[in-house]
Amino acid sequence: MSDSNKTGQPLRPPAPPRSTLTLRDLCTALVSDGVINQSDAERVLSANLGAASNQAAKRHPLELVAIAALTSEKSGKKLDVDRLTQWLAYWADQPYYHIDPLKIDTPAIARVMSYAFAQRHGILAVEIGPEEILVASAEPFKNDWEGNLRQAVRKDIRRVVANPEHIRRYTVEFYQLASSVSKASGGQTTGNRTGQQNLEQLLELGASDSADANDQHVVRIVDWLLQYAFDQRASDIHIEPRRTLTHVRFRIDGVLHNVYEFPEHVGMAITSRLKILGRLNVAEKRRPQDGRLKTRKPDNGEVELRLATMPTAFGEKMVMRIFDPDVLLKSYEQLGFSREDRARWQEATSRPHGIVLVTGPTGSGKTTTLYSTLKQVASSELNVCTIEDPIEMVEPAFNQMQVQTNIDLSFAAGVRALLRQDPDIIMIGEIRDLETAEMAVQAALTGHLVLSTLHTNDAPSALTRMMELGIPPYLIRATVLGVMAQRLVRTLCPHCKAPAPVDNQAWQTLTKPWKAAPPKQFHRPVGCLECRNTGYMGRAGVYEIMTLSGALASQITDQCELEQLRRDAYKEGMKSLRLSGAQKVANGLTTVEEILRVTPESQR
């Protein structure tokens, strides 16, 4: 900073003359600390005078400065609300706090103080400890509420500074949700200092009159749950009943996060509401059911959810998989294909007939790859047909059919029906048995391109799996064009990733038996506001693509061994999953630990 005290620490600007922060106080302090110059301060002040003053009065001074889109004289970075909030925390000598909704115990914070008290003072409890409560505010110099709150909760109050936009937004969201849960449980709204009734009271009140799936409070909870999942980039929503509670978890970038705990019967009402929306049988709770629903995201984009229920010891568990068209249908670059991978994959999928297989465990991105590939090759001249269990996402460019086991419409029967529909390309959701494999081979032999999936660890294993199912080696040689194994790895957040020293041993683990020179540096996750402090943002694929050339195809016999097949594939140019991951590590996209986490032990 511009000045220092005797200890060498920078001097903070003097406290404002009044407890409530004004725009003039803020601009004066920013100029005093050298963050902005005097002309910038005068421009901000003049822009918020006159006709716009009524509108400006509704905004926090930090937001008004951020609207001016100024650049810091010190760091050269744009002064947005988050950076200005961090500076305000420094000025007030209080910790800066980023409100992460995934880490907030919403029912607990709503019990600390009433909604009216929180909104009147612009504060929000963010952490509840046994001895103290962490309270976020964007008015760090205002403390007239502290005494009343300390007396009501009988705990110490520790203050932090948070983004005023976040405080305003989450105060409304958290209290509305807590109020809806309380009312759906038969409880009372939050209206006194001690806040909502505790969970045991809610359960007692609701025991005699369980929540109704069409109750307006349950409807509001479901709407919040879906919008919150979209906001957090969740791919799956898990609603899991326990003995006295219902847990809600989101899967974000492949990792599950706890989100909320509802009273048992409120959770049942939420599940029933979702079953109604998904056109499932609400009365049937003993059998698994599948359904789907369409809704809209906050940006008004359409999104589809696939619902699946199953009976458990404590009630019906539901998982909703979110299919965002923008996420499911990606270009090869967005999927994480290297230039070489893309060339090898397009060579296999552009052939007029044969079988192309994608392998990997559940959740490894096989469906996304197949849909994106079909979208790339689909045209008005081609008839693209699929048989799926279930249809992951309805796509207008394809003719899609769903497996119906109750009427004997299996994958094999579906392929048999599709062959009479004059198809050019057939996508089979999964080859599970000999009959389906035989139909896929027959379709390929009769001049169709067949795309399908298998659950194997790597690409060469798909060939031995086909033989284990009962397909003769000569038919595999005649029909299979290529196999691609894949995994999804979390990619480092571009906003906060930091350089890290190269670990030569870890690099050799990824690249052997190849001799690849290690990169100049690795990168490591750090965590920031953009990635919600995880250090990772989004996922990309790592791929192992094996094309069956003449030399490799000749090795497919009754006596072939998997290890020999793998070695021959490497000689023909196949790169292992770990080597594909090593390229992403070298490019600074992910970490060695992430590659080792998702790739099989056979990739050595």
Coordinates of C-alpha atoms in Angstrom, one line a residue:
M1 CA 0.0 0.0 0.0
S2 CA 1.0 3.6 -0.2
D3 CA 2.1 4.1 3.4
S4 CA 3.3 1.9 6.2
N5 CA 3.3 2.0 10.0
K6 CA 6.2 1.4 12.3
T7 CA 5.8 -2.4 11.9
G8 CA 6.1 -2.2 8.2
Q9 CA 2.4 -3.1 7.7
P10 CA 0.4 -1.1 5.2
L11 CA -1.8 1.6 6.6
R12 CA -5.5 1.1 6.0
P13 CA -7.7 4.2 5.0
P14 CA -9.4 5.7 8.1
A15 CA -12.8 4.4 9.1
P16 CA -15.8 6.3 7.5
P17 CA -17.5 9.0 9.6
R18 CA -20.8 7.1 9.7
S19 CA -21.6 3.4 10.3
T20 CA -23.5 2.9 7.1
L21 CA -21.2 3.0 4.1
T22 CA -21.9 5.7 1.5
L23 CA -20.6 5.9 -2.0
R24 CA -18.6 9.0 -1.2
D25 CA -17.0 7.3 1.8
L26 CA -16.1 4.3 -0.4
C27 CA -14.6 6.4 -3.2
T28 CA -12.6 8.5 -0.8
A29 CA -11.1 5.4 0.8
L30 CA -10.3 3.8 -2.6
V31 CA -8.6 7.0 -3.7
S32 CA -6.7 7.2 -0.3
D33 CA -5.5 3.6 -0.8
G34 CA -4.4 4.3 -4.4
V35 CA -6.9 1.8 -5.9
I36 CA -8.5 4.4 -8.1
N37 CA -7.6 8.0 -9.0
Q38 CA -9.5 11.1 -8.1
S39 CA -11.0 11.6 -11.6
D40 CA -12.4 8.1 -11.5
A41 CA -14.0 8.8 -8.1
E42 CA -15.6 12.0 -9.3
R43 CA -16.9 10.2 -12.4
V44 CA -18.6 7.5 -10.3
L45 CA -20.1 10.1 -7.9
S46 CA -21.4 12.3 -10.7
A47 CA -22.9 9.3 -12.5
N48 CA -25.0 8.4 -9.4
L49 CA -26.4 11.9 -8.8
G50 CA -29.7 13.4 -10.1
A51 CA -32.3 11.4 -11.8
A52 CA -30.5 8.1 -11.2
S53 CA -30.2 8.7 -7.5
N54 CA -33.4 6.8 -6.6
Q55 CA -32.2 3.7 -8.4
A56 CA -28.7 4.1 -7.1
A57 CA -30.0 4.3 -3.5
K58 CA -31.3 0.7 -3.8
R59 CA -27.8 -0.6 -4.6
H60 CA -24.8 -1.1 -2.4
P61 CA -21.9 1.4 -3.0
L62 CA -19.7 -1.5 -4.0
E63 CA -22.1 -2.3 -6.8
L64 CA -22.2 1.3 -8.0
V65 CA -18.4 1.4 -8.3
A66 CA -18.4 -2.0 -10.1
I67 CA -20.9 -0.7 -12.6
A68 CA -18.4 2.0 -13.6
A69 CA -16.1 -0.9 -14.8
L70 CA -12.9 0.8 -13.4
T71 CA -9.5 -0.8 -13.5
S72 CA -7.4 -1.0 -10.3
E73 CA -4.4 1.4 -10.4
K74 CA -2.4 -1.2 -8.4
S75 CA -3.2 -4.6 -10.0
G76 CA -4.5 -3.6 -13.4
K77 CA -7.5 -5.9 -12.9
K78 CA -11.1 -4.9 -13.4
L79 CA -12.8 -3.8 -10.2
D80 CA -15.8 -6.1 -10.1
V81 CA -18.0 -6.6 -7.1
D82 CA -16.0 -9.6 -5.7
R83 CA -12.6 -7.7 -5.9
L84 CA -14.2 -4.6 -4.4
T85 CA -15.7 -6.8 -1.6
Q86 CA -12.2 -8.3 -0.9
W87 CA -10.8 -4.7 -0.7
L88 CA -13.6 -3.7 1.7
A89 CA -12.7 -6.7 3.9
Y90 CA -9.1 -5.4 4.0
W91 CA -10.3 -1.9 4.8
A92 CA -12.5 -3.1 7.6
D93 CA -9.9 -5.5 8.9
Q94 CA -12.4 -8.4 8.7
P95 CA -12.1 -11.7 6.9
Y96 CA -13.4 -12.0 3.4
Y97 CA -16.0 -14.8 2.9
H98 CA -17.3 -16.3 -0.3
I99 CA -20.8 -17.8 0.3
D100 CA -20.9 -21.3 -1.2
P101 CA -24.5 -22.6 -1.2
L102 CA -23.2 -26.2 -1.2
K103 CA -21.6 -25.7 2.2
I104 CA -24.5 -23.8 3.9
D105 CA -26.7 -25.5 6.4
T106 CA -29.8 -23.7 5.4
P107 CA -32.2 -25.0 8.1
A108 CA -29.7 -24.1 10.8
I109 CA -29.0 -20.6 9.6
A110 CA -32.7 -19.9 9.3
R111 CA -33.1 -20.7 13.0
V112 CA -30.5 -18.2 14.1
M113 CA -32.5 -15.1 13.2
S114 CA -35.8 -14.1 11.5
Y115 CA -35.9 -13.2 7.9
A116 CA -37.1 -9.7 8.8
F117 CA -34.1 -9.2 11.1
A118 CA -31.6 -10.5 8.5
Q119 CA -33.0 -8.3 5.7
R120 CA -33.4 -5.2 7.9
H121 CA -29.7 -5.3 8.8
G122 CA -28.4 -6.8 5.5
I123 CA -26.7 -9.8 7.3
L124 CA -26.7 -13.5 6.9
A125 CA -25.5 -16.3 9.2
V126 CA -23.2 -18.5 7.2
E127 CA -21.7 -20.9 9.7
I128 CA -23.0 -22.2 13.1
G129 CA -20.5 -23.5 15.6
P130 CA -20.9 -24.8 19.1
E131 CA -19.5 -21.6 20.6
E132 CA -19.8 -19.0 17.8
I133 CA -21.8 -17.9 14.8
L134 CA -20.2 -16.6 11.6
V135 CA -22.2 -13.7 10.2
A136 CA -21.7 -12.2 6.8
S137 CA -22.3 -8.5 6.0
A138 CA -21.5 -6.0 3.4
E139 CA -21.7 -3.2 6.0
P140 CA -18.6 -4.0 8.1
F141 CA -18.7 -0.7 10.1
K142 CA -22.3 -1.1 11.2
N143 CA -22.7 -3.1 14.4
D144 CA -26.0 -1.9 16.0
W145 CA -27.5 -5.4 15.5
E146 CA -24.7 -7.4 17.2
G147 CA -25.9 -7.0 20.8
N148 CA -29.5 -8.1 20.1
L149 CA -28.3 -11.1 18.1
R150 CA -25.7 -12.1 20.7
Q151 CA -28.3 -12.0 23.4
A152 CA -30.8 -14.1 21.4
V153 CA -28.4 -16.9 20.3
R154 CA -26.2 -16.8 23.5
K155 CA -23.1 -17.4 21.3
D156 CA -20.2 -15.3 20.2
I157 CA -20.6 -13.4 16.9
R158 CA -17.7 -13.4 14.5
R159 CA -18.1 -11.1 11.5
V160 CA -17.0 -11.6 7.9
V161 CA -17.4 -9.4 4.8
A162 CA -19.3 -10.9 1.8
N163 CA -20.5 -9.8 -1.7
P164 CA -23.6 -7.7 -1.2
E165 CA -25.3 -9.3 -4.3
H166 CA -24.8 -12.8 -2.8
I167 CA -26.1 -11.7 0.6
R168 CA -29.2 -10.3 -0.9
R169 CA -29.8 -13.3 -3.2
Y170 CA -29.1 -16.0 -0.7
T171 CA -31.0 -14.4 2.1
V172 CA -34.2 -14.6 0.0
E173 CA -33.5 -18.1 -1.4
F174 CA -32.4 -19.7 1.9
Y175 CA -35.3 -18.3 4.0
Q176 CA -37.9 -19.0 1.3
L177 CA -36.7 -22.6 1.2
A178 CA -36.6 -23.0 4.9
S179 CA -40.1 -21.5 5.2
S180 CA -41.5 -23.8 2.4
V181 CA -40.0 -26.8 4.2
S182 CA -41.5 -25.7 7.5
K183 CA -44.9 -25.1 6.0
A184 CA -44.8 -28.4 4.0
S185 CA -44.0 -30.1 7.3
G186 CA -46.9 -28.5 9.1
G187 CA -44.7 -26.1 11.1
Q188 CA -44.7 -22.4 11.5
T189 CA -42.9 -19.8 9.4
T190 CA -39.8 -18.2 10.8
G191 CA -41.0 -15.2 12.7
N192 CA -39.1 -14.8 16.0
R193 CA -35.5 -14.5 17.0
T194 CA -35.0 -18.2 17.7
G195 CA -36.1 -18.9 14.1
Q196 CA -37.6 -22.1 12.8
Q197 CA -38.7 -24.9 15.0
N198 CA -36.1 -27.7 15.2
L199 CA -36.3 -30.9 13.2
E200 CA -37.9 -33.0 15.9
Q201 CA -40.8 -30.5 16.3
L202 CA -41.3 -30.4 12.5
L203 CA -41.5 -34.2 12.5
E204 CA -44.0 -34.3 15.3
L205 CA -46.2 -31.6 13.7
G206 CA -46.1 -33.4 10.3
A207 CA -46.5 -36.9 11.5
S208 CA -50.3 -36.8 11.4
D209 CA -50.6 -34.9 8.2
S210 CA -48.0 -35.7 5.6
A211 CA -47.1 -33.2 3.0
D212 CA -49.1 -33.2 -0.3
A213 CA -47.2 -33.4 -3.6
N214 CA -49.3 -30.6 -5.0
D215 CA -48.9 -28.3 -2.0
Q216 CA -47.6 -24.9 -3.1
H217 CA -44.7 -25.2 -0.7
V218 CA -43.7 -28.6 -2.1
V219 CA -44.0 -27.1 -5.6
R220 CA -41.7 -24.2 -4.6
I221 CA -39.2 -26.6 -3.0
V222 CA -39.0 -28.7 -6.2
D223 CA -38.6 -25.6 -8.4
W224 CA -35.8 -24.4 -6.2
L225 CA -34.1 -27.8 -6.2
L226 CA -34.1 -28.0 -10.1
Q227 CA -33.0 -24.4 -10.6
Y228 CA -30.3 -24.8 -7.9
A229 CA -29.0 -27.9 -9.7
F230 CA -28.7 -26.0 -13.0
D231 CA -26.9 -23.1 -11.3
Q232 CA -24.4 -25.5 -9.7
R233 CA -23.7 -27.3 -13.0
A234 CA -24.9 -30.6 -11.6
S235 CA -25.2 -33.6 -13.9
D236 CA -27.3 -35.7 -11.4
I237 CA -29.7 -35.1 -8.5
H238 CA -29.9 -37.8 -5.9
I239 CA -32.9 -37.8 -3.5
E240 CA -32.2 -40.5 -0.9
P241 CA -34.6 -41.5 2.0
R242 CA -33.1 -42.4 5.4
R243 CA -34.7 -43.3 8.7
T244 CA -35.9 -39.9 9.7
L245 CA -34.5 -37.6 6.9
T246 CA -34.3 -37.4 3.2
H247 CA -30.8 -36.5 1.8
V248 CA -30.3 -34.5 -1.4
R249 CA -27.0 -34.7 -3.2
F250 CA -25.7 -33.3 -6.5
R251 CA -23.1 -34.8 -8.7
I252 CA -20.8 -32.0 -10.0
D253 CA -17.9 -32.8 -12.3
G254 CA -18.3 -36.5 -11.4
V255 CA -18.2 -36.0 -7.6
L256 CA -21.2 -36.1 -5.2
H257 CA -21.9 -33.2 -2.9
N258 CA -24.4 -33.0 0.0
V259 CA -26.9 -30.3 -0.6
Y260 CA -29.8 -30.4 1.8
E261 CA -31.7 -32.6 4.4
F262 CA -35.5 -32.6 4.4
P263 CA -37.8 -34.1 7.0
E264 CA -38.8 -37.6 5.9
H265 CA -42.3 -36.9 4.7
V266 CA -41.3 -33.7 2.9
G267 CA -38.8 -35.8 1.0
M268 CA -41.6 -38.2 0.1
A269 CA -43.8 -35.3 -1.1
I270 CA -40.9 -34.0 -3.3
T271 CA -40.4 -37.5 -4.8
S272 CA -44.2 -37.7 -5.5
R273 CA -44.2 -34.2 -7.0
L274 CA -41.4 -35.2 -9.4
K275 CA -43.1 -38.5 -10.2
I276 CA -46.2 -36.5 -11.2
L277 CA -44.1 -34.2 -13.4
G278 CA -42.4 -37.3 -15.0
R279 CA -45.7 -39.1 -15.6
L280 CA -44.8 -42.0 -13.3
N281 CA -47.3 -44.0 -11.2
V282 CA -47.3 -42.2 -7.9
A283 CA -49.1 -45.0 -6.1
E284 CA -46.5 -47.6 -7.1
K285 CA -43.6 -47.5 -4.7
R286 CA -42.5 -51.2 -4.7
R287 CA -41.1 -51.3 -8.3
P288 CA -38.4 -49.3 -10.0
Q289 CA -39.8 -46.8 -12.5
D290 CA -38.3 -44.6 -15.3
G291 CA -39.6 -41.4 -16.7
R292 CA -38.5 -38.0 -18.0
L293 CA -39.5 -34.4 -17.8
K294 CA -38.7 -31.1 -19.6
T295 CA -38.1 -27.8 -17.9
R296 CA -36.2 -24.6 -18.4
K297 CA -33.0 -23.2 -16.9
P298 CA -32.7 -19.7 -15.5
D299 CA -31.4 -18.5 -18.9
N300 CA -34.6 -19.9 -20.4
G301 CA -32.8 -22.7 -22.2
E302 CA -34.7 -26.0 -22.4
V303 CA -33.3 -29.0 -20.4
E304 CA -34.4 -32.6 -20.1
L305 CA -34.2 -34.7 -17.0
R306 CA -34.4 -38.5 -16.9
L307 CA -36.0 -39.9 -13.7
A308 CA -35.3 -43.2 -12.2
T309 CA -36.8 -44.5 -8.9
M310 CA -36.0 -47.6 -6.9
P311 CA -37.4 -49.0 -3.6
T312 CA -35.1 -48.9 -0.6
A313 CA -35.3 -49.9 3.1
F314 CA -36.5 -46.4 4.0
G315 CA -38.6 -45.5 1.0
E316 CA -38.3 -44.6 -2.6
K317 CA -35.0 -43.3 -3.9
M318 CA -34.9 -41.1 -7.0
V319 CA -32.1 -40.1 -9.3
M320 CA -32.5 -37.4 -11.9
R321 CA -30.0 -37.2 -14.7
I322 CA -29.8 -33.8 -16.3
F323 CA -29.4 -33.7 -20.1
D324 CA -28.5 -30.3 -21.2
P325 CA -28.4 -30.2 -25.1
D326 CA -25.5 -27.8 -24.9
V327 CA -23.6 -30.4 -22.8
L328 CA -24.6 -33.6 -24.5
L329 CA -24.0 -32.5 -28.1
K330 CA -20.5 -31.3 -28.3
S331 CA -17.8 -30.9 -31.0
Y332 CA -14.8 -33.2 -30.9
E333 CA -12.6 -30.4 -29.6
Q334 CA -15.0 -29.8 -26.7
L335 CA -15.1 -33.6 -25.9
G336 CA -11.3 -33.4 -25.4
F337 CA -10.2 -35.2 -28.6
S338 CA -6.6 -34.4 -29.8
R339 CA -6.0 -33.8 -33.5
E340 CA -4.7 -37.4 -33.9
D341 CA -7.6 -38.9 -31.9
R342 CA -10.1 -37.0 -34.0
A343 CA -8.6 -38.2 -37.2
R344 CA -8.6 -41.9 -36.1
W345 CA -12.1 -41.7 -34.8
Q346 CA -13.5 -39.9 -37.9
E347 CA -11.8 -42.5 -40.1
A348 CA -13.6 -45.3 -38.3
T349 CA -17.1 -43.6 -38.1
S350 CA -17.0 -42.4 -41.7
R351 CA -17.0 -45.9 -43.2
P352 CA -20.2 -47.0 -44.9
H353 CA -20.6 -50.3 -43.0
G354 CA -19.1 -52.1 -40.0
I355 CA -19.2 -51.9 -36.2
V356 CA -17.6 -49.2 -34.1
L357 CA -17.6 -49.7 -30.3
V358 CA -17.2 -47.3 -27.4
T359 CA -16.2 -48.9 -24.1
G360 CA -15.8 -47.7 -20.5
P361 CA -17.7 -47.9 -17.2
T362 CA -20.9 -46.1 -16.4
G363 CA -20.4 -42.4 -16.3
S364 CA -17.4 -42.3 -18.5
G365 CA -19.1 -40.2 -21.2
K366 CA -19.9 -43.0 -23.8
T367 CA -23.4 -41.7 -24.5
T368 CA -22.2 -38.1 -25.0
T369 CA -19.5 -39.4 -27.5
L370 CA -22.1 -41.4 -29.4
Y371 CA -24.7 -38.7 -29.6
S372 CA -22.1 -36.1 -30.6
T373 CA -20.7 -38.4 -33.3
L374 CA -24.1 -39.2 -34.7
K375 CA -24.9 -35.5 -34.7
Q376 CA -21.8 -34.9 -36.7
V377 CA -22.5 -37.5 -39.3
A378 CA -26.3 -37.1 -39.5
S379 CA -27.7 -35.4 -42.6
S380 CA -30.8 -35.2 -44.7
E381 CA -29.4 -37.9 -46.9
L382 CA -28.9 -40.5 -44.1
N383 CA -31.4 -42.4 -42.0
V384 CA -30.0 -42.6 -38.5
C385 CA -31.9 -45.0 -36.1
T386 CA -31.2 -45.8 -32.5
I387 CA -32.4 -48.4 -30.0
E388 CA -31.7 -47.3 -26.4
D389 CA -32.5 -48.3 -22.8
P390 CA -33.7 -45.7 -22.0
I391 CA -33.6 -42.9 -24.6
E392 CA -31.1 -40.5 -23.0
M393 CA -32.1 -37.4 -24.9
V394 CA -34.7 -36.9 -27.6
E395 CA -32.9 -35.6 -30.7
P396 CA -35.0 -34.5 -33.7
A397 CA -32.2 -35.6 -36.2
F398 CA -32.5 -39.3 -35.1
N399 CA -35.2 -41.9 -35.1
Q400 CA -35.1 -43.2 -31.6
M401 CA -36.7 -46.4 -30.1
Q402 CA -36.7 -47.4 -26.5
V403 CA -36.3 -51.0 -25.2
Q404 CA -39.5 -52.3 -23.6
T405 CA -38.7 -55.5 -21.8
N406 CA -42.4 -56.0 -20.7
I407 CA -43.4 -56.5 -24.3
D408 CA -40.3 -58.4 -25.4
L409 CA -38.8 -55.4 -27.2
S410 CA -35.2 -56.1 -26.4
F411 CA -32.1 -54.6 -28.0
A412 CA -31.9 -57.6 -30.4
A413 CA -35.6 -57.4 -31.3
G414 CA -35.2 -53.6 -31.8
V415 CA -32.3 -54.1 -34.1
R416 CA -34.3 -56.7 -36.0
A417 CA -37.1 -54.1 -36.4
L418 CA -34.7 -51.3 -37.4
L419 CA -33.2 -53.4 -40.2
R420 CA -36.6 -53.3 -41.9
Q421 CA -36.6 -49.5 -41.7
D422 CA -34.0 -48.9 -44.4
P423 CA -31.4 -47.5 -42.0
D424 CA -27.9 -46.1 -42.9
I425 CA -26.6 -45.8 -39.4
I426 CA -27.8 -47.8 -36.3
M427 CA -26.9 -46.9 -32.8
I428 CA -27.4 -49.7 -30.2
G429 CA -27.4 -48.5 -26.6
E430 CA -25.4 -51.4 -25.3
I431 CA -24.4 -54.9 -26.5
R432 CA -25.2 -57.1 -23.4
D433 CA -25.8 -60.6 -24.8
L434 CA -25.1 -62.9 -27.7
E435 CA -28.4 -62.2 -29.5
T436 CA -27.7 -58.5 -29.5
A437 CA -24.1 -59.0 -30.7
E438 CA -25.3 -61.3 -33.4
M439 CA -27.8 -58.8 -34.7
A440 CA -25.1 -56.1 -34.6
V441 CA -22.9 -58.3 -36.7
Q442 CA -25.7 -59.1 -39.1
A443 CA -26.5 -55.4 -39.5
A444 CA -22.8 -54.6 -40.3
L445 CA -22.5 -57.5 -42.8
T446 CA -25.6 -56.3 -44.7
G447 CA -24.2 -52.9 -45.3
H448 CA -25.0 -50.7 -42.2
L449 CA -22.7 -48.7 -39.9
V450 CA -23.4 -49.8 -36.3
L451 CA -22.3 -47.8 -33.3
S452 CA -22.6 -49.4 -29.8
T453 CA -21.1 -49.6 -26.3
L454 CA -19.6 -52.3 -24.2
H455 CA -18.5 -52.3 -20.5
T456 CA -14.8 -53.1 -20.7
N457 CA -11.8 -51.5 -19.2
D458 CA -9.9 -50.8 -22.4
A459 CA -10.2 -51.1 -26.1
P460 CA -8.5 -54.5 -26.8
S461 CA -10.8 -56.1 -24.1
A462 CA -13.8 -55.3 -26.3
L463 CA -12.7 -57.9 -28.9
T464 CA -12.2 -60.7 -26.3
R465 CA -15.5 -59.8 -24.8
M466 CA -17.2 -60.3 -28.2
M467 CA -15.6 -63.7 -28.4
E468 CA -16.7 -64.5 -24.9
L469 CA -20.3 -63.7 -25.8
G470 CA -20.0 -66.2 -28.6
I471 CA -19.1 -64.2 -31.8
P472 CA -16.7 -66.2 -34.0
P473 CA -13.3 -64.5 -34.5
Y474 CA -13.8 -64.5 -38.4
L475 CA -17.0 -62.4 -38.0
I476 CA -15.2 -59.9 -35.6
R477 CA -12.4 -59.5 -38.2
A478 CA -15.0 -59.0 -40.9
T479 CA -17.1 -56.4 -39.1
V480 CA -15.4 -54.5 -36.3
L481 CA -13.8 -51.3 -37.7
G482 CA -12.5 -49.9 -34.4
V483 CA -12.9 -49.7 -30.6
M484 CA -12.5 -46.6 -28.4
A485 CA -12.1 -46.8 -24.7
Q486 CA -12.7 -43.5 -22.7
R487 CA -12.8 -41.9 -19.3
L488 CA -13.7 -38.5 -18.1
V489 CA -11.2 -36.5 -16.1
R490 CA -11.8 -33.2 -14.3
T491 CA -10.1 -30.3 -15.9
L492 CA -8.3 -27.6 -13.9
C493 CA -10.0 -24.3 -13.4
P494 CA -8.3 -21.9 -15.9
H495 CA -8.9 -19.0 -13.5
C496 CA -6.9 -20.3 -10.5
K497 CA -4.6 -23.2 -11.6
A498 CA -1.0 -22.7 -10.4
P499 CA 2.3 -24.1 -11.7
A500 CA 3.7 -27.1 -9.8
P501 CA 7.1 -28.9 -10.0
V502 CA 7.4 -31.9 -12.3
D503 CA 7.2 -35.3 -10.7
N504 CA 9.3 -37.5 -13.0
Q505 CA 8.3 -40.7 -11.3
A506 CA 4.6 -39.9 -11.7
W507 CA 5.2 -38.9 -15.4
Q508 CA 6.9 -42.2 -16.1
T509 CA 3.9 -44.1 -14.5
L510 CA 1.7 -42.3 -17.0
T511 CA 3.8 -42.7 -20.1
K512 CA 5.5 -46.2 -19.9
P513 CA 6.2 -48.2 -21.9
W514 CA 6.7 -45.1 -24.2
K515 CA 9.6 -42.8 -23.6
A516 CA 8.0 -39.4 -23.5
A517 CA 10.0 -36.3 -22.3
P518 CA 8.4 -34.7 -19.3
P519 CA 6.9 -31.2 -19.7
K520 CA 8.6 -28.2 -18.2
Q521 CA 6.0 -27.9 -15.5
F522 CA 2.9 -29.5 -14.0
H523 CA -0.2 -27.6 -12.8
R524 CA -2.1 -28.0 -9.6
P525 CA -5.7 -27.1 -8.4
V526 CA -6.0 -24.1 -6.2
G527 CA -9.7 -23.1 -5.8
C528 CA -11.4 -19.8 -6.5
L529 CA -14.9 -18.2 -6.8
E530 CA -15.3 -19.4 -10.4
C531 CA -14.8 -23.1 -9.6
R532 CA -16.5 -22.9 -6.2
N533 CA -13.1 -23.6 -4.5
T534 CA -12.7 -27.1 -5.9
G535 CA -9.8 -26.2 -8.3
Y536 CA -11.6 -28.0 -11.1
M537 CA -14.1 -26.8 -13.7
G538 CA -15.7 -29.2 -16.1
R539 CA -14.5 -32.5 -17.5
A540 CA -12.9 -33.7 -20.7
G541 CA -12.3 -37.2 -22.1
V542 CA -9.1 -39.2 -22.4
Y543 CA -9.3 -41.7 -25.2
E544 CA -7.7 -45.0 -26.4
I545 CA -8.6 -45.6 -30.0
M546 CA -7.8 -48.9 -31.7
T547 CA -8.5 -49.3 -35.4
L548 CA -8.5 -52.8 -36.8
S549 CA -6.0 -52.7 -39.6
G550 CA -5.1 -55.8 -41.6
A551 CA -2.1 -56.7 -39.4
L552 CA -4.0 -56.3 -36.2
A553 CA -7.2 -58.0 -37.5
S554 CA -5.2 -61.1 -38.4
Q555 CA -4.2 -61.5 -34.7
I556 CA -7.9 -62.1 -33.7
T557 CA -8.1 -65.8 -33.5
D558 CA -9.5 -68.4 -31.0
Q559 CA -6.0 -68.6 -29.4
C560 CA -5.3 -64.8 -29.1
E561 CA -4.3 -63.5 -25.7
L562 CA -5.5 -60.1 -24.4
E563 CA -2.0 -59.0 -23.5
Q564 CA -0.6 -59.9 -26.9
L565 CA -3.5 -58.2 -28.6
R566 CA -2.8 -55.0 -26.5
R567 CA 0.9 -55.1 -27.5
D568 CA 0.1 -55.5 -31.1
A569 CA -2.4 -52.6 -30.9
Y570 CA 0.3 -50.4 -29.4
K571 CA 2.6 -51.3 -32.4
E572 CA -0.2 -50.3 -34.8
G573 CA -0.4 -46.8 -33.2
M574 CA -2.9 -47.1 -30.4
K575 CA -2.1 -44.8 -27.4
S576 CA -3.2 -45.9 -23.9
L577 CA -5.7 -44.0 -21.8
R578 CA -2.8 -42.9 -19.5
L579 CA -0.7 -41.7 -22.4
S580 CA -3.7 -39.7 -23.6
G581 CA -4.1 -38.3 -20.1
A582 CA -0.3 -37.5 -20.0
Q583 CA -0.9 -35.2 -23.0
K584 CA -3.5 -33.3 -21.1
V585 CA -1.2 -33.0 -18.1
A586 CA 1.6 -31.7 -20.3
N587 CA -0.9 -29.1 -21.8
G588 CA -1.8 -27.9 -18.3
L589 CA -5.4 -29.2 -18.5
T590 CA -5.4 -31.6 -15.6
T591 CA -3.3 -33.4 -13.0
V592 CA -1.4 -36.7 -12.8
E593 CA -3.5 -37.6 -9.7
E594 CA -6.7 -37.1 -11.7
I595 CA -5.5 -39.4 -14.6
L596 CA -4.4 -42.1 -12.2
R597 CA -7.8 -41.9 -10.4
V598 CA -9.9 -42.7 -13.4
T599 CA -7.6 -45.0 -15.6
P600 CA -7.4 -48.7 -15.0
E601 CA -4.4 -50.5 -13.5
S602 CA -3.9 -52.3 -16.8
Q603 CA -2.9 -49.0 -18.3
R604 CA 0.8 -49.5 -17.4

